[in-house]
XYZ file of C-alpha atoms in Angstrom:
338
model
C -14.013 -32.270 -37.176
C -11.220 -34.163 -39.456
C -14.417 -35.768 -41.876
C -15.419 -32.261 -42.632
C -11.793 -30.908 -43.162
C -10.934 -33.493 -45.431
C -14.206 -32.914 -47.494
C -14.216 -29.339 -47.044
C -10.909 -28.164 -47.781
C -11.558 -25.008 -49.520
C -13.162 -23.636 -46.392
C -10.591 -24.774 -44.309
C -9.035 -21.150 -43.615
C -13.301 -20.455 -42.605
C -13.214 -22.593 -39.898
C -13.301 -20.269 -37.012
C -16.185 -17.786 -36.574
C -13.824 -14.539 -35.218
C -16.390 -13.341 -32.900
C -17.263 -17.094 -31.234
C -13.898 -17.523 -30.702
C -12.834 -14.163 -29.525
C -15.780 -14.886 -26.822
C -14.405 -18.574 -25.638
C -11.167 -16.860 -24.613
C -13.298 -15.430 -21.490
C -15.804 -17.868 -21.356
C -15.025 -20.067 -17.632
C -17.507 -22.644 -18.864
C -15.732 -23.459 -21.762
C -12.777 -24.133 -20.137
C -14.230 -26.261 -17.560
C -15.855 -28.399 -20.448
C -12.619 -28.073 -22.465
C -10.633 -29.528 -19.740
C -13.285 -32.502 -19.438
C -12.059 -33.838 -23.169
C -10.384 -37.116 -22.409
C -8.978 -38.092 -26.111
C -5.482 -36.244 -26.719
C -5.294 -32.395 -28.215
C -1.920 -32.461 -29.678
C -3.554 -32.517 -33.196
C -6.386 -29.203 -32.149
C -2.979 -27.446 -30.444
C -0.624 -27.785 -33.365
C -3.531 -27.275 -36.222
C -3.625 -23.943 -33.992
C -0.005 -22.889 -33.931
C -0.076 -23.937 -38.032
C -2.286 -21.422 -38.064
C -0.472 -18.693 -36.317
C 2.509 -20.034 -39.000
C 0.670 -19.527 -42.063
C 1.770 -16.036 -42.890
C 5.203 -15.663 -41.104
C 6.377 -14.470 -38.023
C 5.590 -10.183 -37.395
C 2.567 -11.645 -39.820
C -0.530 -12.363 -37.835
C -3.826 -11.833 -39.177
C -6.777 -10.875 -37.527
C -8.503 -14.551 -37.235
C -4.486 -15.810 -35.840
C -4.262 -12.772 -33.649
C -8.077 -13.935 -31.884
C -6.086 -17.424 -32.049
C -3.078 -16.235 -29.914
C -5.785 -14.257 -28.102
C -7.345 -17.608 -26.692
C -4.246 -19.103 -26.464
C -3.272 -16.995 -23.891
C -6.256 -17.520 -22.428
C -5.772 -20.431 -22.158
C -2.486 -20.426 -20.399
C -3.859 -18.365 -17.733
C -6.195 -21.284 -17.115
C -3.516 -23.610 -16.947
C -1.478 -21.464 -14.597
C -4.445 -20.835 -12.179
C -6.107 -24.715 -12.443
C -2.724 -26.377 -12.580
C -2.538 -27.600 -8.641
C -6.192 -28.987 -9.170
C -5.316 -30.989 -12.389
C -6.309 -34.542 -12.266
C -3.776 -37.262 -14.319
C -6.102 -36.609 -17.733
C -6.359 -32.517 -17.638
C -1.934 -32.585 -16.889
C -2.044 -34.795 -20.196
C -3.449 -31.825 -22.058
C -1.127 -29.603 -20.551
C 1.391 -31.626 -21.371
C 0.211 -31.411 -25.179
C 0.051 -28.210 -25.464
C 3.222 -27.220 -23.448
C 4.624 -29.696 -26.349
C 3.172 -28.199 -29.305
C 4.392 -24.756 -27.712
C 7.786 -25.266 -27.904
C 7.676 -27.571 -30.839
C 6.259 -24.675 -32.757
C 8.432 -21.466 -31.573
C 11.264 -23.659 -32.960
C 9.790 -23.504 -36.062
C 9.028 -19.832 -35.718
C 12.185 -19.047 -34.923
C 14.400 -21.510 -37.505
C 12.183 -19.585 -39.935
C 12.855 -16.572 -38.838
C 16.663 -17.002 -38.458
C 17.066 -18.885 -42.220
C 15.519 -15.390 -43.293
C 19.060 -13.819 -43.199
C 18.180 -10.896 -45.444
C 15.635 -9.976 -43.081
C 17.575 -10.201 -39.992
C 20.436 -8.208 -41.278
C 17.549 -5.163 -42.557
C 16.625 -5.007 -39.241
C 17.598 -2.816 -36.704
C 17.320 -4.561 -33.248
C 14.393 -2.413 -31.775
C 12.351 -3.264 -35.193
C 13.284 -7.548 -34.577
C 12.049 -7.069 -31.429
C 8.987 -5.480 -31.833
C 8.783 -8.630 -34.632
C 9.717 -10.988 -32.147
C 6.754 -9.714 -29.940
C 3.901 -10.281 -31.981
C 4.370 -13.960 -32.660
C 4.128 -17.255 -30.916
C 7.403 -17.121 -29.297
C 6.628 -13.524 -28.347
C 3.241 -13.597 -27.185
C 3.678 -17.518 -25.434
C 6.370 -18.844 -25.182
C 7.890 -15.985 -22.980
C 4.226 -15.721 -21.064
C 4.610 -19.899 -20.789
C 8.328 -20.019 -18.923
C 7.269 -17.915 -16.185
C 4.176 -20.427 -15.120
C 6.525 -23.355 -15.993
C 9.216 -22.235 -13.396
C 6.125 -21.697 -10.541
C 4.709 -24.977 -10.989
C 6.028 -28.356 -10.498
C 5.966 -30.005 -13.571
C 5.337 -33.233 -14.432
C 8.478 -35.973 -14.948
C 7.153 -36.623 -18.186
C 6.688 -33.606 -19.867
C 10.387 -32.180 -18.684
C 11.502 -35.676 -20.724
C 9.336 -34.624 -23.759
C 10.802 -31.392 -24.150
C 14.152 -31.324 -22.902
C 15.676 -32.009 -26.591
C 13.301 -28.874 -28.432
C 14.748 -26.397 -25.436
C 18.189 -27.080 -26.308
C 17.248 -26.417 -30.171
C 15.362 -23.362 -29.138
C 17.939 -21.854 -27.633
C 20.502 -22.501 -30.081
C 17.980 -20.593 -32.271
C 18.052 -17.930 -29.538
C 21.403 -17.470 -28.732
C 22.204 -17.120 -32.936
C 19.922 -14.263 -32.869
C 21.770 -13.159 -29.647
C 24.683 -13.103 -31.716
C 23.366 -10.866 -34.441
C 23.301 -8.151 -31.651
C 19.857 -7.837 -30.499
C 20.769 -7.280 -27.279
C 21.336 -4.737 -24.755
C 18.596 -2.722 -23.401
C 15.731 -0.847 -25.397
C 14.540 2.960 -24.347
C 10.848 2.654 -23.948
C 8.393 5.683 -24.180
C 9.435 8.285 -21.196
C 6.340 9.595 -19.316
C 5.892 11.565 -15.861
C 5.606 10.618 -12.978
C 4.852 13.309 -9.624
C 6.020 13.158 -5.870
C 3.778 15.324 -3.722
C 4.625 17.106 -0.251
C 3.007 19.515 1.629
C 5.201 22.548 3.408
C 3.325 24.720 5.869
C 3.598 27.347 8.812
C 1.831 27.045 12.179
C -1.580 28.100 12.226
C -1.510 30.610 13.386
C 1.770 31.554 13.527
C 4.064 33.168 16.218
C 5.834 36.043 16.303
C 9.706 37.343 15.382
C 10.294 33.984 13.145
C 12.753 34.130 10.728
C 12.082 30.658 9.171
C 14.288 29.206 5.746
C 14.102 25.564 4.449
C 14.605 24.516 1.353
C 12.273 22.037 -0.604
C 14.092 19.118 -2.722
C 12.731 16.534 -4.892
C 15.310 14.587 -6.447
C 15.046 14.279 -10.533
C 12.225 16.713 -10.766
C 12.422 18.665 -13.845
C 9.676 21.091 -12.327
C 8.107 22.163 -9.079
C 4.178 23.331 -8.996
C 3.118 24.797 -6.214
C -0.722 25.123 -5.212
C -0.926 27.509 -2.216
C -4.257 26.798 0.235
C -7.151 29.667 -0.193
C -6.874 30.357 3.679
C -3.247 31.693 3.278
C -3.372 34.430 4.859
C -0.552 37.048 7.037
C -0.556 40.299 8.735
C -0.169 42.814 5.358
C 3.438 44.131 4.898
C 4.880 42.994 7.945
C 4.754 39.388 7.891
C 5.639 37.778 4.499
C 6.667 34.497 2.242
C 9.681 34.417 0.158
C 10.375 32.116 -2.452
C 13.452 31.444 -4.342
C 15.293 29.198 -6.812
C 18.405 28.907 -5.020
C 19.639 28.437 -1.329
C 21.690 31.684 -1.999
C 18.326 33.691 -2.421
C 19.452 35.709 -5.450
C 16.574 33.956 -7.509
C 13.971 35.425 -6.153
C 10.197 34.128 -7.324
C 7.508 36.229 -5.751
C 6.854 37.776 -1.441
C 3.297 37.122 -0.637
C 1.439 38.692 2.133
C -1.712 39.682 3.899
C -4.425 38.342 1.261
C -2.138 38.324 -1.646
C -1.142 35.013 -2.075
C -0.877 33.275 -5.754
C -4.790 32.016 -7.422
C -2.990 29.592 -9.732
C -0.290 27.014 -9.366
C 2.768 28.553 -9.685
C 5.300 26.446 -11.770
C 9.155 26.513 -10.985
C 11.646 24.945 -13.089
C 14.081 22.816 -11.407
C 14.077 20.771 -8.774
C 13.944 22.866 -5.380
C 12.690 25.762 -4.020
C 13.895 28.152 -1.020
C 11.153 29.421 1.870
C 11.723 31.985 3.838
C 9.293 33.058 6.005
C 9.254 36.251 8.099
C 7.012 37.520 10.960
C 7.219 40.838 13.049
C 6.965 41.024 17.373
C 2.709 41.814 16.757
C -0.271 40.726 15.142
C -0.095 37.119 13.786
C -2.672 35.365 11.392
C -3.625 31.778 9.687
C -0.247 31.841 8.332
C 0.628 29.897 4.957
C -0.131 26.226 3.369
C 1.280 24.927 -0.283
C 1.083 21.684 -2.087
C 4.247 20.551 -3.480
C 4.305 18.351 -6.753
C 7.695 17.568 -8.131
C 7.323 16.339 -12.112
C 10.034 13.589 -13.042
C 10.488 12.623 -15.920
C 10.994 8.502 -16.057
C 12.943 6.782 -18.777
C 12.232 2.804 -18.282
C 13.929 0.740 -20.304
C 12.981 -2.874 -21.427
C 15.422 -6.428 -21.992
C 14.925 -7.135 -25.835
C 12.507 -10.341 -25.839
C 15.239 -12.780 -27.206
C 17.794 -11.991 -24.147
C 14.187 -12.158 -21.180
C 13.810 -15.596 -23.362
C 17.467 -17.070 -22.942
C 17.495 -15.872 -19.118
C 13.856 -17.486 -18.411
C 14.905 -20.618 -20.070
C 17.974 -20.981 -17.933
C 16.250 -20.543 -14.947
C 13.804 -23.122 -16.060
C 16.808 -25.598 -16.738
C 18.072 -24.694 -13.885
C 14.917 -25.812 -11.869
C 14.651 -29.025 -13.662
C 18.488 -30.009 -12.928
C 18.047 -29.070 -9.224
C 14.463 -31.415 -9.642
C 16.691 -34.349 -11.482
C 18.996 -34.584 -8.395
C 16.944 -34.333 -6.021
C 14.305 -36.461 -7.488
C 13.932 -39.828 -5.768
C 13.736 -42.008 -9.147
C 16.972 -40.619 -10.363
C 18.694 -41.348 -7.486
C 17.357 -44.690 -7.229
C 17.997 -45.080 -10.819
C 21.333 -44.120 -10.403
C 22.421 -46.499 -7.599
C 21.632 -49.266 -9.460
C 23.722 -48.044 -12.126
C 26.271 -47.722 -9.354
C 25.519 -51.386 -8.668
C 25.595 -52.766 -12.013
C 28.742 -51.137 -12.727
C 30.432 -52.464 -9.463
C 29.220 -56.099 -10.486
């Protein structure tokens, strides 16, 4: 309401309830009477992004971070209502796709005038920066739906000169070295097998096979309650290497292991042996294999300057291919032959 901003100024920064609005980012209805607004939003999507810009990028407050919050929200409507847009509800994408890049430029010429802060950085702590701000949190989640969708002519014209700013901003922080790959947090993750005899089992076996998992740092192995063999005569070896001079335990008869048993590495060795008489159930184990995974992430400003390309690259392939252009450009052909 601009008649109460201009007479309310003071309570300008009040102007958004935080629990209302957190709410309207998963409120359908809302969107479905948002998209209904015929008059342009550029003004409501930039007054927005000021917001987010108040404090400085890394920055965000609680009231901008419920902003960004239904921002996002509302991108995810755009991306799923897009091929059901009528002429006015593409206008307000068009808007806000605008405003969007109109505003991480401004994010990010901030940002990169900041040289002090740049250089303090190291490039793990600008990208964690980087992440929590408009260009972080939309921009990079925008690209990806703009790439999927056709977009409009017009709004490829309206923004064609703020991408090329954008990524000379980009490719200057590119330069700084924040680049490369970052570790990420390295967790676990298990492979399970199951390795088993015959049930029961036959006689005068002399069975060996050794258990791999690739990258496991450790083996457990959970033997079945019904293990069971003939007592001294017929037995279960295990070992830690094909050579057998590791040896981890012979179970027999009823004496088989109650807990998991865990073996470091990333193989065991079975050998199981059974006499000419008197067979039984025979043996059962569950295999897990714990690996230890180190993934690895593209620092946000390189994911940017590949996603953008790929968008350019879209909208080049679109220019030639696009009937207007071509008619467009035989008549310059024309003109310029007359």
């Amino acid at each position: 309401n601009n008649n109460n901003n201009n007479n309310n100024n003071n309570n300008n920064n009040n102007i958004f309830d935080d629990s209302l609005f957190e709410q309207l980012s998963t409120n359908d209805s809302f969107f479905e009477r948002f998209f209904q607004i015929k008059s342009s939003q550029s003004k409501f999507f930039n007054y927005l992004f000021e917001k987010c810009l108040e404090c400085g990028i890394g920055n965000i407050k609680l009231t901008n971070n419920l902003i960004l919050k239904f921002l996002f929200a509302l991108q995810n409507q755009f991306s799923w209502r897009f091929k059901t847009f009528k002429k006015e509800e593409k206008e307000i994408f068009i808007d806000y796709v605008h405003a969007l890049f109109i505003n991480s430029y401004k994010e990010l010429d901030q940002f990169v005038s900041n040289k002090q802060l740049i250089d303090s950085k190291t490039s793990l702590e600008t990208h964690e920066i980087l992440k929590n701000s408009i260009t972080g949190h939309l921009l990079s989640h925008m690209i990806p739906i703009l790439i999927l969708i056709n977009c409009p002519r017009k709004l490829i014209l309206k923004i064609q000169l703020i991408i090329s700013k954008l990524l000379n901003r980009l490719n200057y922080l590119s330069s700084k070295g924040i680049e490369g790959i970052i570790p990420l947090e390295p967790f676990l993750i298990t492979t399970k097998r199951i390795v088993e005899s015959e049930h029961n089992y036959r006689d005068n076996l002399d069975e060996k096979n050794w258990i791999f998992v690739p990258g496991a740092k450790r083996l457990i192995i959970t033997f079945d309650k019904r293990c069971r063999t003939e007592s001294g005569a017929d037995w279960l070896d295990l070992f830690e290497d094909e050579e057998q001079k590791k040896k981890i335990g012979r179970y027999t008869g009823a004496d088989w292991p109650k807990k998991p048993l865990t073996v470091e590495g990333s193989g065991v060795f079975f050998v199981f042996h059974t006499d000419g008489s008197v067979n039984d159930w025979g043996y059962r184990c569950f295999i897990e294999g714990e690996i230890e995974w180190q993934p690895y992430s593209i620092p946000l400003i390189k994911d940017l300057e590949y996603s953008i390309v790929h968008l350019l690259s879209n909208w080049i392939s679109f220019f030639i291919f696009d009937k207007n252009t071509i008619k467009q450009a035989t008549n310059n052909d024309n003109d310029n032959e007359n």
